[in-house]
Amino acid sequence: MTDKSGREPKEQRLGPVVRRRDQVQPGTTDQRLLDTAGPSDWVHQDPWRVMRIQSEFVEGFGALAELGPAISVFGSARTSKDAPEYDKGIRIGKALAEAGFAVITGGGPGAMEAANKGALEAGGTSVGLGIELPFEQGMNPYVDIGINFRYFFVRKTMFVKYASGFVVLPGGLGTLDELFEALTLVQTQKVTRFPIVLYGTEYWKGLVDWVRGSVVSTGKASERDLELFHVTDDIEEAVTLVTKEVGG
């Protein structure tokens, strides 16, 4: 196919990519790599972001590959140390560690810190998966293995890949995000044998009623989807439910 001048269009091959006409880029890949005086805007472009994403997966997989059985515990970063949920988080983290499970949290303060603290005090492995945020939280001091991520979706993969189940303490939008991500993965059979326990019946009652009364009743989900999670106020029951399928 010729261009408007009747000539064959200029063609450039960059690895698997073919560029023609006005999409041809000046120079070669090697030239741009070796030209230290060249522009630096490439570090903000999508191909470079893909490499950063890949590196985060590699670092996460490498750090957690030998972790052993683990449970992810979620909850609000805003939970104060004198709140009942903080004490419950400590007790849940301790009970999970005593059952032979590592405890994975988001690594931040509040309920996450409580679960990490409980795991550490019980002699278990305490893991924190942090995230880069505009309001810096930092890794809580009870984390044994800490990884900070730039991308939420990479971090969320680590929560699911290296955990055998979720315990969800009262929390906000981030906690709800993780909860519904897990529920969707189980519902669509992307993961199997993945128990999800909501701790705190009073806190979760409104959400459960809404799912049953609005989502299920209008056919947006099935009645059996309500079996994807358990709600309890009993720490021993929560730990039993979330660990029984992996024989921790």
XYZ file of C-alpha atoms in Angstrom:
248
model
C 0.000 0.000 0.000
C 1.456 3.342 -1.082
C 1.089 6.712 0.608
C -0.237 9.901 -0.981
C 3.019 10.435 -2.858
C 2.779 6.997 -4.446
C 5.752 5.664 -2.473
C 5.843 2.771 -0.017
C 5.262 4.151 3.496
C 8.240 4.431 5.803
C 8.294 1.514 8.211
C 10.022 1.018 11.558
C 10.212 -2.224 13.542
C 10.681 -1.909 17.294
C 10.746 -5.447 18.613
C 7.235 -6.828 18.024
C 5.837 -3.365 17.229
C 5.586 -2.030 13.672
C 5.311 1.745 13.155
C 4.517 3.399 9.812
C 4.034 6.845 8.350
C 3.866 9.589 10.999
C 4.103 7.057 13.841
C 7.776 6.330 13.082
C 10.004 7.404 15.974
C 13.415 9.028 15.453
C 16.533 7.002 16.284
C 16.759 3.439 17.529
C 16.045 1.752 20.856
C 19.773 1.262 21.545
C 20.476 4.865 20.705
C 17.850 6.123 23.116
C 19.129 3.773 25.814
C 22.733 4.921 25.489
C 22.022 8.601 24.972
C 22.420 9.895 28.524
C 21.643 13.413 27.376
C 18.287 12.365 25.953
C 14.854 13.176 27.362
C 13.805 11.544 30.630
C 10.049 11.588 30.181
C 10.147 7.866 29.295
C 10.197 7.005 33.013
C 6.630 8.337 33.227
C 5.285 6.447 30.204
C 3.208 3.254 30.170
C 5.913 0.827 28.931
C 8.090 1.787 31.899
C 5.126 1.476 34.255
C 4.682 -2.095 33.048
C 8.243 -2.830 34.165
C 7.543 -1.292 37.571
C 4.409 -3.396 37.902
C 6.362 -6.501 36.943
C 9.068 -5.679 39.477
C 6.467 -5.328 42.237
C 5.083 -8.768 41.459
C 8.601 -10.238 41.434
C 9.510 -8.620 44.766
C 6.244 -9.695 46.365
C 6.443 -13.270 45.114
C 10.079 -13.526 46.168
C 9.452 -12.193 49.671
C 6.400 -14.352 50.403
C 7.035 -17.570 48.468
C 8.189 -19.457 51.573
C 5.767 -17.857 54.016
C 3.706 -20.963 54.689
C 0.007 -20.981 55.631
C -1.295 -17.473 56.283
C -4.488 -15.525 56.873
C -5.073 -11.933 55.787
C -6.675 -9.685 58.412
C -8.328 -6.435 57.322
C -9.698 -3.526 59.275
C -9.642 0.222 59.614
C -6.388 2.165 59.849
C -8.380 4.656 61.937
C -9.151 2.245 64.756
C -7.754 3.802 67.940
C -5.722 1.792 70.419
C -8.411 2.155 73.070
C -11.207 0.915 70.773
C -12.691 -2.558 71.324
C -11.733 -3.516 67.765
C -8.057 -2.930 68.519
C -8.106 -5.426 71.370
C -10.049 -7.877 69.232
C -7.464 -7.465 66.468
C -4.657 -8.343 68.885
C -6.531 -11.413 70.088
C -7.330 -12.550 66.549
C -3.716 -12.106 65.424
C -2.526 -14.045 68.468
C -5.041 -16.859 67.938
C -4.093 -17.209 64.275
C -0.401 -17.391 65.129
C -1.082 -19.978 67.818
C -2.996 -22.001 65.209
C 0.126 -22.049 63.035
C -0.717 -19.285 60.585
C 1.214 -16.199 59.558
C -0.821 -12.990 59.736
C -0.899 -10.670 56.717
C -2.250 -7.133 57.028
C -1.990 -3.863 55.141
C 0.905 -2.977 57.431
C -0.603 0.277 58.644
C -1.927 1.491 61.998
C -5.250 0.744 63.675
C -6.762 -2.707 63.285
C -3.898 -3.784 61.024
C -1.353 -2.896 63.678
C -3.385 -4.782 66.276
C -3.396 -8.014 64.263
C 0.331 -7.722 63.552
C 0.988 -7.084 67.231
C -0.982 -10.149 68.293
C 0.846 -12.366 65.806
C 4.241 -11.065 66.913
C 3.497 -11.489 70.615
C 2.410 -15.090 69.989
C 5.651 -15.882 68.163
C 4.070 -16.039 64.710
C 5.156 -14.400 61.472
C 3.755 -10.900 61.061
C 3.519 -9.544 57.498
C 2.623 -6.045 56.320
C 1.760 -5.164 52.722
C 1.857 -1.384 52.584
C 0.682 0.981 49.866
C 1.943 4.322 48.608
C -0.651 6.924 49.633
C -0.839 10.734 49.596
C -1.249 10.616 53.374
C 1.738 8.550 54.444
C 0.972 5.978 57.129
C 4.207 4.027 57.333
C 4.722 0.403 58.352
C 3.676 -0.384 61.892
C 6.452 -1.584 64.245
C 5.024 -5.099 64.692
C 5.727 -6.218 61.117
C 8.435 -8.852 60.542
C 8.226 -8.834 56.740
C 7.145 -5.580 55.151
C 6.629 -4.781 51.474
C 5.512 -1.400 50.158
C 3.622 -1.306 46.870
C 2.881 1.469 44.400
C -0.100 -0.284 42.845
C -3.234 -1.399 44.662
C -3.920 -4.283 42.280
C -0.477 -5.821 42.843
C -0.911 -5.543 46.597
C -4.390 -7.078 46.410
C -2.996 -10.029 44.464
C -0.518 -10.692 47.286
C -3.282 -10.629 49.900
C -5.147 -13.379 48.078
C -2.277 -15.432 46.662
C -0.472 -15.978 49.951
C -3.467 -16.215 52.280
C -5.805 -19.146 52.870
C -8.666 -16.890 54.004
C -9.712 -13.453 55.249
C -10.771 -12.151 58.626
C -12.433 -8.760 58.176
C -12.661 -6.432 61.163
C -14.757 -3.243 61.088
C -13.269 -0.933 58.488
C -13.873 1.690 55.838
C -13.679 1.876 52.057
C -10.340 0.091 51.772
C -11.615 -2.768 53.898
C -14.799 -2.983 51.827
C -12.707 -2.992 48.662
C -10.719 -5.998 49.859
C -13.855 -7.752 51.091
C -15.779 -7.459 47.828
C -12.694 -8.314 45.790
C -12.406 -11.578 47.735
C -16.136 -12.293 47.497
C -16.038 -11.771 43.731
C -13.026 -14.056 43.313
C -14.752 -16.822 45.267
C -18.112 -16.316 43.546
C -16.500 -16.534 40.097
C -14.321 -19.466 41.192
C -11.094 -17.618 40.529
C -10.050 -18.901 43.930
C -11.400 -21.968 45.702
C -11.610 -23.012 49.353
C -11.247 -19.436 50.558
C -13.205 -18.739 53.760
C -14.160 -15.144 54.544
C -15.163 -14.181 58.081
C -16.659 -10.825 59.042
C -15.927 -10.115 62.681
C -18.460 -7.914 64.496
C -22.128 -8.698 63.891
C -23.384 -5.263 64.902
C -20.991 -3.473 62.539
C -21.652 -5.725 59.539
C -25.399 -6.199 60.066
C -26.433 -3.267 57.862
C -24.248 -4.411 54.987
C -25.446 -8.012 55.210
C -29.086 -6.870 55.365
C -28.548 -4.696 52.293
C -26.951 -7.528 50.331
C -29.846 -9.820 51.258
C -32.649 -7.265 50.955
C -31.491 -5.330 47.896
C -28.887 -7.296 45.947
C -30.171 -10.856 46.346
C -33.883 -9.997 46.439
C -33.665 -8.209 43.088
C -31.757 -11.029 41.435
C -28.395 -9.230 41.260
C -26.850 -12.084 43.259
C -28.074 -15.511 44.274
C -29.149 -16.719 47.696
C -26.179 -19.060 47.767
C -23.816 -16.060 47.538
C -24.741 -15.323 51.148
C -22.859 -18.521 51.982
C -19.592 -17.042 50.718
C -18.963 -15.406 54.103
C -19.622 -15.920 57.807
C -20.382 -13.303 60.458
C -19.406 -13.817 64.092
C -18.548 -12.123 67.383
C -16.571 -15.093 68.668
C -12.798 -15.063 68.143
C -12.418 -18.815 68.480
C -15.171 -19.386 65.945
C -13.644 -16.836 63.562
C -10.260 -18.550 63.687
C -11.812 -22.019 63.321
C -13.895 -20.957 60.315
C -11.042 -19.267 58.516
C -8.457 -22.009 59.128
C -10.386 -25.289 59.103
C -10.180 -25.888 55.355
C -6.390 -25.810 55.327
C -5.875 -27.811 58.476
C -3.704 -25.207 60.222
